[in-house]
Coordinates of C-alpha atoms in Angstrom, one line a residue:
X1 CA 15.1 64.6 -61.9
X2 CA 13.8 61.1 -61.6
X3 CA 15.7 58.2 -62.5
X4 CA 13.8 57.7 -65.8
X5 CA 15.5 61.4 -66.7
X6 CA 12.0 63.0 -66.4
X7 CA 11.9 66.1 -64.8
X8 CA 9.9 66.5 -61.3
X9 CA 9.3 69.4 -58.9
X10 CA 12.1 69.7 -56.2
X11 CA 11.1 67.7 -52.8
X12 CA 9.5 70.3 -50.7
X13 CA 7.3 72.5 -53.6
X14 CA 4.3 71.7 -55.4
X15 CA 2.4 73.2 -58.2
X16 CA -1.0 74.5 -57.8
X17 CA -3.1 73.0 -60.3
X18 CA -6.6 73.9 -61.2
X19 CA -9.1 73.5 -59.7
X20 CA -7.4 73.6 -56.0
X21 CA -5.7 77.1 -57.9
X22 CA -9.6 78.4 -57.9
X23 CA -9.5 78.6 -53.9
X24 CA -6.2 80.1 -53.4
X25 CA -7.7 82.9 -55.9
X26 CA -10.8 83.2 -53.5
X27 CA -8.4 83.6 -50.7
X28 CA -6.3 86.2 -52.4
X29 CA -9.1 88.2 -53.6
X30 CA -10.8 88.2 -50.0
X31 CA -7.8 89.1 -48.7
X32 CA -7.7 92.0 -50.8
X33 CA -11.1 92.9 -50.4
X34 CA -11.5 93.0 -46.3
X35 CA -7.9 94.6 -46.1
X36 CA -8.9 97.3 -48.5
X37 CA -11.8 97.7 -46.3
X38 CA -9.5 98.7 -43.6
X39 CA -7.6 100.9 -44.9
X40 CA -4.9 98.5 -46.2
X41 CA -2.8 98.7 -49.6
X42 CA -1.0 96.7 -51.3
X43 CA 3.0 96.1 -51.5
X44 CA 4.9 93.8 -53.6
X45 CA 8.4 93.1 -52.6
X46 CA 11.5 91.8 -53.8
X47 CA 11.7 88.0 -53.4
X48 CA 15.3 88.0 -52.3
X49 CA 17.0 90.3 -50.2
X50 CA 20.5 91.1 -48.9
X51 CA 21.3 88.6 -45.9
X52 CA 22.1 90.5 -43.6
X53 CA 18.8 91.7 -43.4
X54 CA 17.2 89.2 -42.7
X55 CA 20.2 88.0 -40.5
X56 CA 19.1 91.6 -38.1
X57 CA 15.4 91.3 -38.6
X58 CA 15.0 87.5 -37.8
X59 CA 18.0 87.0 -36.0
X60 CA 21.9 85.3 -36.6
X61 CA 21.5 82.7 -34.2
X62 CA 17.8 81.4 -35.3
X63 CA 17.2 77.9 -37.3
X64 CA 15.6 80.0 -39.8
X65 CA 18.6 82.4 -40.5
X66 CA 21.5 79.9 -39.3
X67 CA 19.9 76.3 -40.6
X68 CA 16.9 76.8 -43.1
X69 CA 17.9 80.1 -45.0
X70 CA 18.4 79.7 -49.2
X71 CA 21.7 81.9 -49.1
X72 CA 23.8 82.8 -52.4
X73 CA 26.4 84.9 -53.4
X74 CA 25.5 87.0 -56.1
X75 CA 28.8 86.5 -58.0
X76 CA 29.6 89.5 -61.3
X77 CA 29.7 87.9 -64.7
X78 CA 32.1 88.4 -67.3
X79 CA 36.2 88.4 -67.1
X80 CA 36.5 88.8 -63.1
X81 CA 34.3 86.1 -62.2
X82 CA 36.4 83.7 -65.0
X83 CA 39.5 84.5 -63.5
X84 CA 38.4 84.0 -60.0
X85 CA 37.6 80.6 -61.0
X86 CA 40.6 79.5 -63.1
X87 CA 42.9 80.5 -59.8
X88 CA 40.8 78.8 -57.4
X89 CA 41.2 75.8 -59.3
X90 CA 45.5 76.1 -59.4
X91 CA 46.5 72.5 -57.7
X92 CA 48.2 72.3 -54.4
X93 CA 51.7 72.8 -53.8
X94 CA 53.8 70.3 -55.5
X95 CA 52.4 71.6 -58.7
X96 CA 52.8 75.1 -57.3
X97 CA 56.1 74.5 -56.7
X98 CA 57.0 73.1 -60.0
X99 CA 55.2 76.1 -62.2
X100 CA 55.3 78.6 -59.3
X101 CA 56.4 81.5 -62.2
X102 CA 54.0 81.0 -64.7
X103 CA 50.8 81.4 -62.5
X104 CA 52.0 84.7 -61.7
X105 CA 50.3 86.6 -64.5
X106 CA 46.7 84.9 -63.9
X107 CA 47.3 86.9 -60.4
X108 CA 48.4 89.7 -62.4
X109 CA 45.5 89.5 -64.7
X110 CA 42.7 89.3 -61.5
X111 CA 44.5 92.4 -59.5
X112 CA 43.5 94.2 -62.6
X113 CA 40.4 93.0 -63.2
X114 CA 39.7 93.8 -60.0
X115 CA 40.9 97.0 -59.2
X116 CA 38.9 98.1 -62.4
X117 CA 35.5 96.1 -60.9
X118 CA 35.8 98.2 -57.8
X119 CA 36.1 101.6 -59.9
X120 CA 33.1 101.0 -62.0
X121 CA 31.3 100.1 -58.6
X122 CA 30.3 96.7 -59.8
X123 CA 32.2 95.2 -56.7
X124 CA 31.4 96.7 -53.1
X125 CA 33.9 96.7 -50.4
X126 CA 33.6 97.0 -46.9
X127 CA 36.6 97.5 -44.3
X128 CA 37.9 94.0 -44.3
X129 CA 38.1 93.4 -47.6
X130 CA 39.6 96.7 -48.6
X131 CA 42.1 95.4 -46.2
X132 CA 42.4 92.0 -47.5
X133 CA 42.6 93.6 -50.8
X134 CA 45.4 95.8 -50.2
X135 CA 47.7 92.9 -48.1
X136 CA 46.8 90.7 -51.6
X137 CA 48.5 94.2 -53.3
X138 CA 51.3 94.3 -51.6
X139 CA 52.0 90.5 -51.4
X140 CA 51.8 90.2 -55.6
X141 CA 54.0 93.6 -56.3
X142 CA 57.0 92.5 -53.5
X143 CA 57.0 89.3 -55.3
X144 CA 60.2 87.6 -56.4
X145 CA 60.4 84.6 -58.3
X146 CA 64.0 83.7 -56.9
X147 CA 63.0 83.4 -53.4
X148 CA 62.8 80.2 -51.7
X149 CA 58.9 81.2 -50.3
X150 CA 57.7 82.2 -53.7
X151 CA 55.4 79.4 -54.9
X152 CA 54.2 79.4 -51.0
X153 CA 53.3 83.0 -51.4
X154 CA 51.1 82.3 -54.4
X155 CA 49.5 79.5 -52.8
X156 CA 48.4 82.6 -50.1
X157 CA 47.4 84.5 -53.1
X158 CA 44.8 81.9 -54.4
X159 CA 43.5 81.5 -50.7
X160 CA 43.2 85.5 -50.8
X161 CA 40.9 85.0 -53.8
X162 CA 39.3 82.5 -52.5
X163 CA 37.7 84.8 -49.9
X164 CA 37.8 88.2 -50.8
X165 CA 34.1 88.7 -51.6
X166 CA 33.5 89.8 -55.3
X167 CA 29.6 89.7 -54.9
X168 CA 26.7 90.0 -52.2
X169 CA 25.3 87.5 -50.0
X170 CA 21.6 87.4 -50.9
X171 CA 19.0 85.4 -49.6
X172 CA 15.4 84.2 -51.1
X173 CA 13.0 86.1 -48.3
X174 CA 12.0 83.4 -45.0
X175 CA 9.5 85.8 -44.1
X176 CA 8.3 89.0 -44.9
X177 CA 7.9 91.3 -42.4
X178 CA 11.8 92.4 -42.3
X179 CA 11.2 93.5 -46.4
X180 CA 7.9 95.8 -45.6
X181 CA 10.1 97.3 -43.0
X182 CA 13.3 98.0 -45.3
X183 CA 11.3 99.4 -47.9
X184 CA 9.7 101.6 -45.5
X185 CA 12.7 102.7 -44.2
X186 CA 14.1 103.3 -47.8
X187 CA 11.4 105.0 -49.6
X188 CA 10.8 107.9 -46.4
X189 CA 7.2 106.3 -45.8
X190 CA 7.4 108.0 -42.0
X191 CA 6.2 111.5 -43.6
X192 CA 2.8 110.0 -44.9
X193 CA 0.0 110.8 -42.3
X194 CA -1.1 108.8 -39.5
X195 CA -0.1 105.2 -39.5
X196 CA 0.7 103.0 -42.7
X197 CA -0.9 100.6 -43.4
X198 CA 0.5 97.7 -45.9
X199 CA -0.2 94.0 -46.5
X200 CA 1.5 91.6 -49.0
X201 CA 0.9 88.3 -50.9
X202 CA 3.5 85.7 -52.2
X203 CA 6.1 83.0 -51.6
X204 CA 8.7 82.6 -48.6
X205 CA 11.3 80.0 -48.7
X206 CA 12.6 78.3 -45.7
X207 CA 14.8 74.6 -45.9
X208 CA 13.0 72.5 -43.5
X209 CA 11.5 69.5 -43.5
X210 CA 8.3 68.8 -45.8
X211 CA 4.8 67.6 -43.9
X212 CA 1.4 68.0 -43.7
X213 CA 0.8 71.9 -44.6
X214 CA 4.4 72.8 -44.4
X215 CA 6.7 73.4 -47.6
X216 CA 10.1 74.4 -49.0
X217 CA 8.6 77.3 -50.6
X218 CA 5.4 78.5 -48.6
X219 CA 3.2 81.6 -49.0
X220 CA 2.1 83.6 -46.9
X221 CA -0.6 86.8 -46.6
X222 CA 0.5 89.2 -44.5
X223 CA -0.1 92.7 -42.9
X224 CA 1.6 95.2 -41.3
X225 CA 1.0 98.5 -39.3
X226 CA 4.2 101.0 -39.0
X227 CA 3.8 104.8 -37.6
X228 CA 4.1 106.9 -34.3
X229 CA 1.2 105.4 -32.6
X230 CA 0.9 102.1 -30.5
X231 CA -2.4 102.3 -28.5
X232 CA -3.9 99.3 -28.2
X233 CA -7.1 100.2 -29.9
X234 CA -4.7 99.4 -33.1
X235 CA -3.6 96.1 -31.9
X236 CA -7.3 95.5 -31.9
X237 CA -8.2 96.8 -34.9
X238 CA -5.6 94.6 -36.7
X239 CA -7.5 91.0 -35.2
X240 CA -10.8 92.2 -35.7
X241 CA -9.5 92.3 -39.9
X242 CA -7.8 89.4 -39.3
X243 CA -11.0 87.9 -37.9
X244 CA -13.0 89.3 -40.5
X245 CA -10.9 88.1 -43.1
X246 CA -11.5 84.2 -42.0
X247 CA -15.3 85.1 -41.8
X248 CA -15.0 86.2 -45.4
X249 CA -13.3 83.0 -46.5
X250 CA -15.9 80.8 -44.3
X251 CA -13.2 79.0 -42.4
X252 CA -14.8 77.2 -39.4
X253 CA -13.5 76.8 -35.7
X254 CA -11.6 79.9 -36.2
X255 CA -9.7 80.7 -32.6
X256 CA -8.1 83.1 -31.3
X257 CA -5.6 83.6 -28.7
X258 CA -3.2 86.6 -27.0
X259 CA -0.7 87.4 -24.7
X260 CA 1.2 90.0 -23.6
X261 CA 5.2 89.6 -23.6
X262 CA 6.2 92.7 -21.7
X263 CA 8.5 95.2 -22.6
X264 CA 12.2 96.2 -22.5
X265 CA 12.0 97.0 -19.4
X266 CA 9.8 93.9 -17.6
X267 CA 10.8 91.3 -19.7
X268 CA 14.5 91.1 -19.3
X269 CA 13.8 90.5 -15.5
X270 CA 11.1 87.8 -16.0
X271 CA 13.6 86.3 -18.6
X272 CA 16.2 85.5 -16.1
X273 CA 13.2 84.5 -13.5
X274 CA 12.1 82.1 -16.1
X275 CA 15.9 81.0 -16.2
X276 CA 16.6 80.7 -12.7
X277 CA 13.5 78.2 -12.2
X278 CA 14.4 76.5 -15.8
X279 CA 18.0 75.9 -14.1
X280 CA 16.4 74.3 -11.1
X281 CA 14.6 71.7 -13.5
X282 CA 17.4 70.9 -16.0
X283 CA 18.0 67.7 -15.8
X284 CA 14.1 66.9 -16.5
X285 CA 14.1 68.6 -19.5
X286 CA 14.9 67.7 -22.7
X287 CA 18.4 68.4 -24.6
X288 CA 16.0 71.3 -26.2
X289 CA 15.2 73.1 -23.7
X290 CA 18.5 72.5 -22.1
X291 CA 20.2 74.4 -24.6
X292 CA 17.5 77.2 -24.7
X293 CA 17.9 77.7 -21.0
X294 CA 21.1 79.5 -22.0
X295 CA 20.3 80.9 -25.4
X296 CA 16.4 81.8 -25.0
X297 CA 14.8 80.7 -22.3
X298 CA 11.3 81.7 -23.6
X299 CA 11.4 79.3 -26.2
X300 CA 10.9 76.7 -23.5
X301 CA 7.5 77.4 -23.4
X302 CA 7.3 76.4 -26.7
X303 CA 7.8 72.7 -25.9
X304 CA 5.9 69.8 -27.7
X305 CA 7.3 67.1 -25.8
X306 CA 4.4 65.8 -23.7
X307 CA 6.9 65.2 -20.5
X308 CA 8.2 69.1 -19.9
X309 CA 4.2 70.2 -20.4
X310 CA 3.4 69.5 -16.2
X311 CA 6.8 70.9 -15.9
X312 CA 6.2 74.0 -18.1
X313 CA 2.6 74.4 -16.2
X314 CA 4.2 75.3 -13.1
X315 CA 6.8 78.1 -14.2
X316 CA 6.5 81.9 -13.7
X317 CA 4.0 83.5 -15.9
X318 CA 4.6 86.7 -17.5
X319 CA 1.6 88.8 -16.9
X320 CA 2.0 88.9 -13.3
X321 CA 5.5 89.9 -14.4
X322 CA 4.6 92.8 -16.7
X323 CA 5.2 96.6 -15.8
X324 CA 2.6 98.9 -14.9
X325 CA 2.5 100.3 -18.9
X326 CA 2.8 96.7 -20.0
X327 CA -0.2 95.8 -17.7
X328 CA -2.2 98.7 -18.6
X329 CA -1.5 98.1 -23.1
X330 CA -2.9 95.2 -22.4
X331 CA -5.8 95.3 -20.5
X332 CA -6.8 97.6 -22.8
X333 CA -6.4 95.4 -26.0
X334 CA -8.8 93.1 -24.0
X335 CA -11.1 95.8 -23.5
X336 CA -11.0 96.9 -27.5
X337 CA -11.5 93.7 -28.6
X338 CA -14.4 93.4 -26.4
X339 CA -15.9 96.6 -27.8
X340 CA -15.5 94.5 -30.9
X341 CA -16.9 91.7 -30.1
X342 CA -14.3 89.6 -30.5
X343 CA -14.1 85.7 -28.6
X344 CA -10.6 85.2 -27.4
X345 CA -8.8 82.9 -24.9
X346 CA -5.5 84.1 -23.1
X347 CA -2.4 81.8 -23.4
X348 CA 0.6 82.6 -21.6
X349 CA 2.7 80.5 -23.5
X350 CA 2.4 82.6 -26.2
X351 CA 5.4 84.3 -26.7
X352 CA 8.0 85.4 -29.3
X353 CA 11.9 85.3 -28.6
X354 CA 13.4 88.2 -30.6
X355 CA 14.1 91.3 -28.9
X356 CA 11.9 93.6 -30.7
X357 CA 8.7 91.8 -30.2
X358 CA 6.6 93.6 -27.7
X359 CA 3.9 93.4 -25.6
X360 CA 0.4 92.4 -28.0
X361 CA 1.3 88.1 -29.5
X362 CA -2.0 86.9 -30.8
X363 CA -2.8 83.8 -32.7
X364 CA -5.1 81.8 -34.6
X365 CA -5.7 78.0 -34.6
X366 CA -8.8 76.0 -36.9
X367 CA -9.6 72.6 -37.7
X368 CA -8.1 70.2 -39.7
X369 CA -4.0 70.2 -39.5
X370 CA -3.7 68.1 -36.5
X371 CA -1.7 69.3 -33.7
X372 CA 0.4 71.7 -36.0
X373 CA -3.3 73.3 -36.3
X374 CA -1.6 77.5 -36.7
X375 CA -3.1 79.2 -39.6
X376 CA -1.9 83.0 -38.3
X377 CA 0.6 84.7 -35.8
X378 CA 1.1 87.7 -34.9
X379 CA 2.1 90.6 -32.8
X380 CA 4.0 93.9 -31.6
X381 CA 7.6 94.6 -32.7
X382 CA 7.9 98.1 -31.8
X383 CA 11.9 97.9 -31.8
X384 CA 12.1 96.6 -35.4
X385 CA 12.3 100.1 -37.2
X386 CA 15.7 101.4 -35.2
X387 CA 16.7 97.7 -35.3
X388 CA 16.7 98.0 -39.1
X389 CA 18.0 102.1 -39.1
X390 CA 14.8 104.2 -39.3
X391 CA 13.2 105.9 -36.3
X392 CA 13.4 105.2 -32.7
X393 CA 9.9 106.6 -32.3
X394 CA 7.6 104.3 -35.2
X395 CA 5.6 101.5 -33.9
X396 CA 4.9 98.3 -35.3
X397 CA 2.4 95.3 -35.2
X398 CA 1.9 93.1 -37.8
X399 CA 0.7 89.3 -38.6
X400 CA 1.4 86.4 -41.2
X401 CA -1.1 83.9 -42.5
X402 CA 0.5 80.5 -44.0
X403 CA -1.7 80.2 -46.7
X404 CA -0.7 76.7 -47.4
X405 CA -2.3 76.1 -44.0
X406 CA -5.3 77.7 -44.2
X407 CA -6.0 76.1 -47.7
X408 CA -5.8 72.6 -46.4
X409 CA -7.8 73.8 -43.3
X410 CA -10.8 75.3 -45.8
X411 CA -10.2 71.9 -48.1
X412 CA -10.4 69.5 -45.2
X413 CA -13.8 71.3 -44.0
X414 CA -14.8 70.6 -47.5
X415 CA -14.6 74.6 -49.5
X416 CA -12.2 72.5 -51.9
X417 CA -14.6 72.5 -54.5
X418 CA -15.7 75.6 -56.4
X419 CA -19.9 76.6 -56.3
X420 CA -21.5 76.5 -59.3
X421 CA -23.2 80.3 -60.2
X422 CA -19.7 82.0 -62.4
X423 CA -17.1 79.6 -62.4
X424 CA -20.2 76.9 -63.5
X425 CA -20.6 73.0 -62.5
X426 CA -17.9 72.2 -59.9
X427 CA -15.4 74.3 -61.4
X428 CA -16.6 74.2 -64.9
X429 CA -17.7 77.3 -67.5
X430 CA -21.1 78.7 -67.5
X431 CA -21.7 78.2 -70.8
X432 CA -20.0 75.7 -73.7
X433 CA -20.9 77.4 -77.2
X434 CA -21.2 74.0 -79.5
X435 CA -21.2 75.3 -83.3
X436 CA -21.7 73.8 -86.6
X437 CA -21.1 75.2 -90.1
X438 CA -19.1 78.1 -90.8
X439 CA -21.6 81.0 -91.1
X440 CA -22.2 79.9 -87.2
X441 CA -19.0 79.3 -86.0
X442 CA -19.0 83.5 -87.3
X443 CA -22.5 84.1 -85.1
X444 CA -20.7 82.5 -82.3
X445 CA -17.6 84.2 -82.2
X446 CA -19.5 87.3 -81.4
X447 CA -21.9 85.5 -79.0
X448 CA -18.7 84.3 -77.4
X449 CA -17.5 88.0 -76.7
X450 CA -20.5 89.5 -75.5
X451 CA -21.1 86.7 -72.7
X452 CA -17.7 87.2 -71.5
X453 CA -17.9 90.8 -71.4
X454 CA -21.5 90.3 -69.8
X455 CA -19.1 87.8 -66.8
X456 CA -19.7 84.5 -68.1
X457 CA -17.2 81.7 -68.2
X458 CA -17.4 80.4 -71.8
X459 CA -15.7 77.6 -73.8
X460 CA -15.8 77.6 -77.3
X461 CA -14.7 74.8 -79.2
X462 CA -11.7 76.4 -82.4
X463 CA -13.1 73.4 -84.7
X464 CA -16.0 72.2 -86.2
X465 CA -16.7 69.0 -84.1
X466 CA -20.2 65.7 -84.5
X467 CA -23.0 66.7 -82.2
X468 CA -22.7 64.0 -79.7
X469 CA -18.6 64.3 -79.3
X470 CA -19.0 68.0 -78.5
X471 CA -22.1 68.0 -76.5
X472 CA -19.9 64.9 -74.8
X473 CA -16.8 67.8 -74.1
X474 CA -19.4 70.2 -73.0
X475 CA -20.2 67.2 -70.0
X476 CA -16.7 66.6 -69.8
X477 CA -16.0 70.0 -68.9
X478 CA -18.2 70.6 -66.4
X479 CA -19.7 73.0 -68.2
X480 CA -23.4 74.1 -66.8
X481 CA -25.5 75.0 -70.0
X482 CA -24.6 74.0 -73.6
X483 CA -26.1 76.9 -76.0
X484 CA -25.9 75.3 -79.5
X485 CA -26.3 77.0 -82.8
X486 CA -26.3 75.9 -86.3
X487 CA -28.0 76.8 -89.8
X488 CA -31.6 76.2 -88.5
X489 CA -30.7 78.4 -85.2
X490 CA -29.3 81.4 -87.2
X491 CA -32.1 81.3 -89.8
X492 CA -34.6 81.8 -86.5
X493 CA -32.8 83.6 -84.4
X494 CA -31.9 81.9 -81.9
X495 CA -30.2 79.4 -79.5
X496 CA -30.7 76.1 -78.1
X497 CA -30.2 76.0 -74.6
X498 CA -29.2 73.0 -72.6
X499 CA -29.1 72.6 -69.0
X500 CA -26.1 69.7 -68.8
X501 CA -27.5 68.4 -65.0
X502 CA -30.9 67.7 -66.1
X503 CA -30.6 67.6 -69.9
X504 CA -33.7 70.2 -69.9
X505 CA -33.6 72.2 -73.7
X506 CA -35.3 75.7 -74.4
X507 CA -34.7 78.0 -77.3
X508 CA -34.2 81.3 -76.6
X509 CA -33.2 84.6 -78.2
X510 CA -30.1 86.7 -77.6
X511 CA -31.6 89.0 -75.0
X512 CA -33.9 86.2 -73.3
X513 CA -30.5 84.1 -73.3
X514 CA -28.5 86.3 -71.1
X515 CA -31.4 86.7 -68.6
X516 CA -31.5 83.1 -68.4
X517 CA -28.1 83.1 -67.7
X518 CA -28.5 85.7 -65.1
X519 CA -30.9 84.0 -63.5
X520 CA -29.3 80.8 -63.2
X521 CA -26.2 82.6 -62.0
X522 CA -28.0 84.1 -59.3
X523 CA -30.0 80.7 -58.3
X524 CA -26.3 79.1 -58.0
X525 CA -24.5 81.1 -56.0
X526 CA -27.6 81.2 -53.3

């Protein structure tokens, strides 16, 4: 809140207002369109998940999972969770030791509780905690209020509440890729034929700093290919929809780039290559890249800072590291994407620095967001699946659009505003129905139903307004044509038309009136 008490969005989202919400429809909808055209269906997942998935997927030791994760436990209501909270709050020890005896039965009354949670299955224990549980047990029944350690030993007791876990650490979904691949895994979708194919739409949450094209909750439109096969021919396939996709949407300057990043067995040795050399160069590098020398060396190559980039220029590269089948997967996916006729530049910096990614990186820059100018990446992550506890043997490649991104990208080459045609002047309806008198307001009711069943974007007014203030809304309101109708109108059959740009009137009948329509409709969206 604001410090007039109003209440404001949270620093780091927004609300989509029309008429910007008109675009991100168009987006969505060609998304679904040239994915469906592919072979791609949709999938809607949960928008939080159990952490530890994300904690495999992504990785523990990642900003995203470690630093920018929104992480909860997901506590049971009712009696237990009541309990829990009236002995966390018991003071400290002077007032333990004082009253040691009569906090005994609140510990009484949560071992119960407890006990009876964990029987109806609304509490989940692992190892640890069934061992943490049972030491709690057998502290509270050996009990005895006359020795001298007996106020200490219920101090113990309130720390043992304190972290015994009585619910499950969720977390609002960073990304998406780790959720397609769970529900995969979960619902058996290896026996379908051939590969699967999936993509998504929706928000990802991530703490980080807000700027230019970057928020707290993002969204992103995503794909994913999982099944037995990895030839390269499908590594292609996946750009050229990607590529097709940004056709659809119009978004200029459009670029693509790809790299290969080896394998499990190439990569580990160009890793510590790559280290060796970093080592050599330490003390010109920044306290970044100092600290991923050790932790992930690759991530160097992912360096802003304009003094490592001469530095970074002059390191090992990893396609003249890559295996023979690492070599081979790739010039491949260079020759399918030329059978496709698809313009790409290598970059060798392109890399990812989880273990599972594989071979095929790829992604996609445009205009308009400065030097942060990534609207897509993607790539290989054949090692995911078994990572996550399905089959060794299924593939996977996949790719993520920030949609925030490339919305700003398509506003600031000026596809902000929406065409006329359907959706009318600038945004507007295709037709404002003015009435006047109640035997029209009837008549135009029923007009009002069959235009919007015929496609047209109509506005009609719920009260009886003066000529000039509603013909004044219709303008307003953007709308393209007014079509008015009163007594006179009804007695003739039919409407007045008004073209709001020009302020050029007809009268037309019902079936002349929705050819007119049409024909306008058409001349717009040319």
């Amino acid at each position: 809140m604001s410090d007039r008490g109003k209440f404001q969005a949270i620093k780091g989202v927004r609300d989509i207002l029309p008429p910007e919400s008109a675009l991100w429809n168009r987006v969505e909808q060609a998304g679904r369109e040239v994915f469906g055209t592919f072979g791609f269906a949709e999938i809607r997942l949960p928008i939080f998940e159990h952490t530890e998935l994300f904690a495999r997927a992504v990785g523990g030791e990642t900003d995203i999972v470690s630093k920018e994760m929104y992480t909860f436990v997901d506590r049971p209501s009712g009696e237990l969770a009541i309990q829990r909270e009236s002995i966390i709050e018991i003071p400290g020890f002077a007032a333990v030791k004082a009253k040691s005896e009569g906090y005994r039965p609140d510990f009484q009354r949560y071992q119960a509780l407890l006990r009876k949670a964990i029987e109806l299955g609304e509490v989940s224990v692992d190892q640890n905690t069934e061992r943490q549980i049972a030491l709690f047990d057998e502290i509270l029944d050996s009990m005895n209020a006359t020795e001298p350690a007996f106020h200490i030993q219920l101090l113990t007791l309130r720390e043992f509440v304190r972290t015994i876990p009585i619910g499950e650490n969720l977390s609002l979904r960073p990304e998406a890729t780790a959720s397609v691949v769970r529900a995969y895994i979960q619902h058996g979708m290896q026996v379908q034929p051939g590969n699967v194919k999936l993509y998504y739409m929706g928000p990802m949450f991530r703490r980080e700093r807000p700027q230019k094209g970057r928020y707290r909750q993002f969204y992103q439109i995503g794909a994913e290919v999982l099944g037995p096969s990895d030839a390269p021919g499908i590594d292609a396939e996946v750009i050229e929809m990607l590529m097709a996709f940004f056709d659809r949407v119009k978004l200029k300057g459009a670029s693509l780039s790809i790299n290969s990043i080896g394998c499990k067995q190439c990569r580990p040795a160009y890793v510590e290559k790559l280290r060796a050399e970093l080592e050599k160069l330490r003390e010109q590098l920044g306290a970044d890249s100092q600290r991923r020398i050790e932790t992930n060396p690759l991530r160097v190559l992912d360096s802003k800072l304009e003094h490592e980039q001469a530095i970074i220029e002059k390191l090992p590269r990893i396609a003249e590291n890559l295996c023979s089948e690492c070599s081979a997967h790739y010039g491949e996916v260079k020759r399918q994407l030329g059978l496709r006729g698809i313009a790409y530049q290598e970059n060798w910096r392109l890399v990812r620095g989880l273990d599972y990614y594989m071979r095929t990186t790829f992604e996609i820059t445009a205009t308009g967001l400065g030097s942060q100018n990534a609207v897509c990446g993607g790539g290989r992550y054949d090692g995911l699946v078994e990572m996550l506890g399905g089959q060794a043997t299924t593939k996977g490649i996949g790719f993520a659009i920030g949609t925030d991104r490339l919305i700003l990208s398509l506003q600031e080459q000026g596809a902000g505003e929406t065409p006329g045609g359907a959706a009318g002047r600038a945004g507007g309806p295709d037709v404002y129905l003015a009435w006047f008198g109640a035997a029209a307001q009837t008549a135009a009711i029923g007009l009002a139903r069959r235009l919007r069943e015929a496609g047209f974007v109509v506005e009609l007014p719920a009260a009886e307004m003066k000529f000039g203030k509603s013909l004044g809304l219709a303008d307003r309101l953007k709308a393209r044509h007014a079509v008015i109708l009163g007594d006179n109108e009804l007695a003739a059959g039919v409407v007045a038309v008004k073209r709001l740009a020009d302020g050029s009137q007809q009268k037309l009948g019902e079936l002349e009136l929705f050819s007119y329509l049409r024909a306008e409709r058409a001349a717009g969206e040319e």
